Short mmCIF file of C-alpha atoms in Angstrom, two decimals:
data_model
loop_
_atom_site.label_atom_id
_atom_site.label_comp_id
_atom_site.label_asym_id
_atom_site.label_seq_id
_atom_site.Cartn_x
_atom_site.Cartn_y
_atom_site.Cartn_z
CA UNK A 208 25.10 -25.27 14.78
CA UNK A 209 25.00 -22.91 11.85
CA UNK A 210 21.65 -21.14 12.04
CA UNK A 211 20.29 -19.16 9.12
CA UNK A 212 17.23 -17.70 7.43
CA UNK A 213 16.58 -18.40 3.76
CA UNK A 214 14.21 -17.06 1.15
CA UNK A 215 13.09 -13.79 -0.45
CA UNK A 216 13.46 -10.52 1.42
CA UNK A 217 10.61 -10.15 3.90
CA UNK A 218 9.60 -13.79 3.53
CA UNK A 219 12.59 -15.61 5.05
CA UNK A 220 12.19 -18.98 6.73
CA UNK A 221 14.37 -20.44 9.49
CA UNK A 222 16.97 -23.04 8.66
CA UNK A 223 20.16 -24.76 9.67
CA UNK A 224 23.22 -25.83 7.70
CA UNK A 225 23.97 -29.54 7.92
CA UNK A 226 27.38 -31.23 7.95
CA UNK A 227 27.26 -31.66 4.17
CA UNK A 228 26.71 -27.93 3.60
CA UNK A 229 23.03 -28.31 2.73
CA UNK A 230 20.35 -25.93 3.99
CA UNK A 231 17.73 -27.74 6.06
CA UNK A 232 14.39 -26.03 6.61
CA UNK A 233 13.19 -25.46 10.20
CA UNK A 234 9.90 -23.78 9.36
CA UNK A 235 7.91 -26.93 10.07
CA UNK A 236 9.06 -26.75 13.69
CA UNK A 237 9.45 -23.05 14.46
CA UNK A 238 7.96 -19.97 12.88
CA UNK A 239 11.27 -18.08 12.68
CA UNK A 240 14.66 -17.72 14.37
CA UNK A 241 13.97 -15.09 17.00
CA UNK A 242 16.00 -13.83 19.97
CA UNK A 243 14.28 -16.33 22.27
CA UNK A 244 15.75 -19.17 20.21
CA UNK A 245 19.23 -17.77 20.96
CA UNK A 246 18.89 -18.24 24.71
CA UNK A 247 20.64 -21.23 26.28
CA UNK A 248 17.26 -22.97 26.57
CA UNK A 249 16.32 -22.11 23.00
CA UNK A 250 19.61 -23.37 21.61
CA UNK A 251 19.31 -26.58 23.65
CA UNK A 252 15.92 -27.20 22.06
CA UNK A 253 17.33 -26.65 18.57
CA UNK A 254 20.30 -28.94 19.25
CA UNK A 255 17.90 -31.74 20.18
CA UNK A 256 16.42 -31.72 16.66
CA UNK A 257 17.62 -34.43 14.28
CA UNK A 258 18.44 -32.10 11.41
CA UNK A 259 18.99 -35.01 9.02
CA UNK A 260 15.23 -35.52 9.14
CA UNK A 261 14.51 -31.95 8.03
CA UNK A 262 13.76 -31.18 4.37
CA UNK A 263 16.62 -29.95 2.21
CA UNK A 264 15.97 -26.68 0.39
CA UNK A 265 17.91 -25.30 -2.58
CA UNK A 266 20.69 -22.84 -1.86
CA UNK A 267 19.18 -19.42 -2.49
CA UNK A 268 19.14 -16.01 -0.88
CA UNK A 269 20.16 -15.88 2.77
CA UNK A 270 18.78 -13.17 5.03
CA UNK A 271 19.99 -11.91 8.39
CA UNK A 272 20.33 -15.15 10.40
CA UNK A 273 17.90 -14.08 13.15
CA UNK A 274 15.06 -11.60 13.51
CA UNK A 275 14.43 -8.58 15.71
CA UNK A 276 17.89 -7.16 16.30
CA UNK A 277 17.41 -4.84 19.24
CA UNK A 278 20.81 -3.13 19.28
CA UNK A 279 23.52 -3.11 16.59
CA UNK A 280 26.52 -1.98 18.63
CA UNK A 281 29.87 -1.24 17.03
CA UNK A 282 33.41 -0.87 18.33
CA UNK A 283 35.84 1.50 16.62
CA UNK A 284 39.61 1.31 16.21
CA UNK A 285 39.87 -2.06 17.94
CA UNK A 286 43.01 -3.13 16.06
CA UNK A 287 46.15 -1.10 16.72
CA UNK A 288 47.34 -1.25 13.11
CA UNK A 289 43.95 -0.05 11.86
CA UNK A 290 44.12 2.89 14.28
CA UNK A 291 47.53 3.71 12.84
CA UNK A 292 46.34 3.64 9.22
CA UNK A 293 43.45 5.91 10.27
CA UNK A 294 45.90 8.36 11.87
CA UNK A 295 44.11 8.02 15.19
CA UNK A 296 45.47 7.17 18.64
CA UNK A 297 45.09 3.68 20.09
CA UNK A 298 42.05 3.91 22.38
CA UNK A 299 42.47 3.48 26.13
CA UNK A 300 38.87 2.25 26.40
CA UNK A 301 36.59 0.79 23.73
CA UNK A 302 35.15 3.33 21.31
CA UNK A 303 31.42 2.62 21.14
CA UNK A 304 28.94 3.77 18.50
CA UNK A 305 25.72 2.40 17.04
CA UNK A 306 24.66 1.15 13.66
CA UNK A 307 20.94 1.20 12.95
CA UNK A 308 19.33 -2.23 13.19
CA UNK A 309 17.65 -1.41 9.87
CA UNK A 310 21.02 -1.35 8.07
CA UNK A 311 21.34 -5.10 8.68
CA UNK A 312 20.76 -7.25 5.61
CA UNK A 313 21.58 -10.57 4.06
CA UNK A 314 25.20 -11.48 3.41
CA UNK A 315 24.96 -11.29 -0.38
CA UNK A 316 22.39 -8.51 -0.75
CA UNK A 317 23.47 -5.44 -2.76
CA UNK A 318 25.14 -2.52 -1.01
CA UNK A 319 23.50 0.72 -2.15
CA UNK A 320 25.57 3.89 -1.85
CA UNK A 321 23.85 6.93 -0.31
CA UNK A 322 23.07 9.81 -2.62
CA UNK A 323 26.24 11.77 -3.33
CA UNK A 324 28.53 9.32 -1.54
CA UNK A 325 32.16 9.46 -2.63
CA UNK A 326 33.92 7.91 0.39
CA UNK A 327 32.13 4.65 1.16
CA UNK A 328 34.47 2.00 2.57
CA UNK A 329 34.61 -1.62 3.71
CA UNK A 330 35.41 -3.31 7.05
CA UNK A 331 35.36 -7.07 7.68
CA UNK A 332 34.46 -7.64 11.33
CA UNK A 333 33.64 -10.36 13.83
CA UNK A 334 30.04 -10.14 15.02
CA UNK A 335 29.10 -11.28 18.53
CA UNK A 336 25.46 -12.26 19.08
CA UNK A 337 24.04 -12.06 22.59
CA UNK A 338 22.02 -15.04 23.85
CA UNK A 339 21.16 -14.13 27.43
CA UNK A 340 20.67 -10.86 29.27
CA UNK A 341 23.95 -9.27 30.36
CA UNK A 342 24.07 -6.50 32.95
CA UNK A 343 27.29 -5.71 34.87
CA UNK A 344 28.81 -9.06 33.99
CA UNK A 345 32.43 -9.87 34.74
CA UNK A 346 34.94 -10.70 32.02
CA UNK A 347 35.14 -14.19 33.48
CA UNK A 348 31.42 -14.72 32.89
CA UNK A 349 30.98 -12.63 29.74
CA UNK A 350 31.23 -15.39 27.14
CA UNK A 351 28.44 -17.31 28.89
CA UNK A 352 26.11 -14.62 27.52
CA UNK A 353 27.18 -15.14 23.89
CA UNK A 354 24.95 -17.27 21.66
CA UNK A 355 27.33 -17.26 18.72
CA UNK A 356 29.31 -15.38 16.13
CA UNK A 357 28.94 -14.17 12.54
CA UNK A 358 30.71 -12.35 9.75
CA UNK A 359 29.80 -8.65 9.37
CA UNK A 360 30.78 -6.04 6.79
CA UNK A 361 30.73 -2.72 8.64
CA UNK A 362 30.27 -0.61 5.51
CA UNK A 363 31.13 3.01 6.33
CA UNK A 364 30.76 6.37 4.56
CA UNK A 365 33.93 8.17 5.70
CA UNK A 366 32.85 11.71 4.75
CA UNK A 367 29.65 11.31 6.76
CA UNK A 368 31.55 9.62 9.59
CA UNK A 369 34.53 11.95 9.94
CA UNK A 370 33.90 15.20 8.09
CA UNK A 371 30.27 16.08 8.80
CA UNK A 372 30.51 16.78 12.53
CA UNK A 373 29.00 14.99 15.49
CA UNK A 374 29.37 11.27 16.12
CA UNK A 375 30.30 8.46 13.76
CA UNK A 376 26.78 7.06 13.61
CA UNK A 377 25.62 8.88 10.49
CA UNK A 378 28.38 7.30 8.42
CA UNK A 379 27.70 3.82 9.74
CA UNK A 380 23.94 3.34 9.73
CA UNK A 381 23.03 3.99 6.10
CA UNK A 382 20.62 1.56 4.45
CA UNK A 383 22.38 -1.71 3.43
CA UNK A 384 25.54 -0.85 5.44
CA UNK A 385 25.36 -3.91 7.72
CA UNK A 386 25.51 -7.23 5.85
CA UNK A 387 25.41 -10.13 8.36
CA UNK A 388 25.94 -13.83 7.84
CA UNK A 389 25.74 -16.14 5.96
CA UNK A 390 24.85 -17.82 9.25
CA UNK A 391 25.09 -17.49 12.99
CA UNK A 392 27.57 -20.09 14.26
CA UNK A 393 26.91 -21.10 17.85
CA UNK A 394 29.67 -20.41 20.36
CA UNK A 395 30.33 -24.08 21.09
CA UNK A 396 31.22 -24.68 17.44
CA UNK A 397 33.52 -21.65 17.19
CA UNK A 398 35.62 -22.20 20.29
CA UNK A 399 38.11 -19.40 20.92
CA UNK A 400 36.81 -16.20 19.25
CA UNK A 401 40.27 -14.63 19.55
CA UNK A 402 41.92 -16.91 17.02
CA UNK A 403 39.98 -16.48 13.77
CA UNK A 404 41.53 -15.38 10.49
CA UNK A 405 39.65 -12.81 8.42
CA UNK A 406 39.98 -11.27 4.96
CA UNK A 407 38.31 -8.95 2.46
CA UNK A 408 38.73 -8.38 -1.27
CA UNK A 409 37.34 -5.76 -3.65
CA UNK A 410 37.17 -6.78 -7.31
CA UNK A 411 39.46 -9.70 -6.52
CA UNK A 412 42.18 -7.60 -4.89
CA UNK A 413 43.01 -8.60 -1.32
CA UNK A 414 42.92 -5.50 0.89
CA UNK A 415 42.41 -6.98 4.35
CA UNK A 416 44.20 -9.92 5.97
CA UNK A 417 43.95 -10.18 9.71
CA UNK A 418 43.08 -12.17 12.77
CA UNK A 419 40.89 -11.58 15.78
CA UNK A 420 43.90 -12.41 17.96
CA UNK A 421 45.21 -8.87 17.36
CA UNK A 422 42.14 -7.13 18.81
CA UNK A 423 42.96 -4.49 21.42
CA UNK A 424 39.86 -5.42 23.42
CA UNK A 425 38.74 -9.05 23.13
CA UNK A 426 35.19 -10.34 23.05
CA UNK A 427 34.95 -11.05 26.78
CA UNK A 428 36.25 -7.57 27.59
CA UNK A 429 33.78 -5.94 25.20
CA UNK A 430 30.73 -7.80 26.47
CA UNK A 431 31.66 -7.01 30.07
CA UNK A 432 32.44 -3.37 29.26
CA UNK A 433 29.24 -2.74 27.33
CA UNK A 434 27.13 -4.39 30.02
CA UNK A 435 28.18 -1.61 32.41
CA UNK A 436 26.59 1.04 30.21
CA UNK A 437 23.59 -0.75 28.71
CA UNK A 438 21.77 -4.00 29.32
CA UNK A 439 22.48 -6.46 26.54
CA UNK A 440 19.56 -8.64 25.46
CA UNK A 441 19.23 -11.76 23.31
CA UNK A 442 19.45 -10.82 19.66
CA UNK A 443 21.68 -7.78 20.22
CA UNK A 444 24.81 -7.87 18.07
CA UNK A 445 28.23 -6.34 18.62
CA UNK A 446 30.52 -5.77 15.65
CA UNK A 447 34.00 -5.70 17.09
CA UNK A 448 36.27 -3.66 14.82
CA UNK A 449 38.34 -4.29 11.73
CA UNK A 450 41.98 -5.12 10.95
CA UNK A 451 44.03 -2.85 8.66
CA UNK A 452 43.43 -2.61 4.94
CA UNK A 453 40.37 -0.36 4.69
CA UNK A 454 40.09 1.85 1.64
CA UNK A 455 40.66 5.03 3.61
CA UNK A 456 44.12 3.78 4.61
CA UNK A 457 45.40 2.86 1.14
CA UNK A 458 48.61 4.73 0.21
CA UNK A 459 49.42 6.92 -1.62
CA UNK A 460 45.74 7.61 -2.28
CA UNK A 461 42.63 6.26 -0.59
CA UNK A 462 40.38 3.86 -2.49
CA UNK A 463 36.62 4.05 -2.01
CA UNK A 464 33.70 2.01 -3.28
CA UNK A 465 32.01 2.84 -6.56
CA UNK A 466 29.06 1.33 -8.43
CA UNK A 467 30.00 -1.96 -10.05
CA UNK A 468 32.52 -2.96 -7.39
CA UNK A 469 32.21 -6.39 -5.79
CA UNK A 470 33.24 -7.05 -2.18
CA UNK A 471 34.00 -10.58 -0.99
CA UNK A 472 34.93 -11.28 2.61
CA UNK A 473 35.03 -14.02 5.19
CA UNK A 474 36.03 -15.13 8.66
CA UNK A 475 37.39 -18.55 9.55
CA UNK A 476 34.58 -20.92 10.70
CA UNK A 477 31.93 -18.24 10.09
CA UNK A 478 31.46 -18.22 6.32
CA UNK A 479 31.80 -15.80 3.45
CA UNK A 480 29.90 -12.87 1.97
CA UNK A 481 29.68 -11.28 -1.48
CA UNK A 482 28.11 -7.90 -2.19
CA UNK A 483 27.81 -5.90 -5.38
CA UNK A 484 27.90 -2.12 -5.01
CA UNK A 485 25.18 0.02 -6.58
CA UNK A 486 24.47 3.70 -7.02
CA UNK A 487 21.52 5.05 -5.06
CA UNK A 488 18.36 3.26 -6.15
CA UNK A 489 15.34 3.25 -3.88
CA UNK A 490 13.92 0.28 -5.76
CA UNK A 491 16.83 -1.88 -4.56
CA UNK A 492 16.10 -0.89 -0.98
CA UNK A 493 12.40 -1.58 -1.18
CA UNK A 494 12.51 -4.77 -3.27
#
C-alpha cells in the first residue's frame, strides 16, 4: 500500500494511492493516518479495505503521510563515498543525531531558508517508518518492526551544523528541513530496502545518483542498533544517510541553496518530491 495524507496544511485527510495512480480518500473510514494504523494490526485492517470502492479525489497538496511523529532520528555519514566528500572518516558505529519532528512537512512544500543562511544543502535519503515497538531487537528480527519506507530530503544548514559548535542538530532541525513523502510505502510492497536507486537534482542538474545498497549500515542494523539506546515506537522515523553529491562536496567550490532554486528528488518505488527554495518568510511557515 501507498498511504498518504492529502489536503491543505493543517487540514489533511487520510488516503491511499490506487494501482492507477489515483488518490483514494480514506476519511470516511478513519479519522486520520496515525501511528496506531502503522502497527501490524492496523495495516492488516487497511489492507482489508476494497480501495476501488473509495472516492477518488483530485491530485493536490500532499502532507506528511502520517501524523504524530514521535522521534525523527537521523544517521550521518552512512555512505562511504559521502564521508569522503565531507572529509570525514568512515564511522565505526552509526552516527546518530535528531531532527525536530516539527521540521517534517509535505513532499512539495516550500523549503524556507533560516535567516542569514548561506550554506543550506540537500540530501536525498531513505526513510524507515517504525510500525511496532522495538527495544533491544536483534538484526534478524529488526525488519519485522518496520511499517514501511519513504523518501526524505534531509535539508541541512552546514554552517549551523559544522561551524557553530556542539552537535549537528541545530543545522538539521530548522523549520521546513524535513520533507517526507509523497507517501509511505508499506514494507511488503518495497521488498529489499537495500536495493533502491536514489537521485536528486537542483535546477535540473543531477547532483546525486546512488543506491541504498552502498549503505555502510543497512536498515536492519540501524533499527537493531538504535533499539539498544532508545525504544522505537510506531510513527518514529529514521532517515538513513545520503549518497555522495551534496552541495558541500562539489569541487572546486561548494554549491549551496539560494532563493529561487528548485530541488527534485526521488527513490525507486517510493516516489518523488519537488521543493522550491525561499528566503526567510514567516508567512510561508505559518500558512
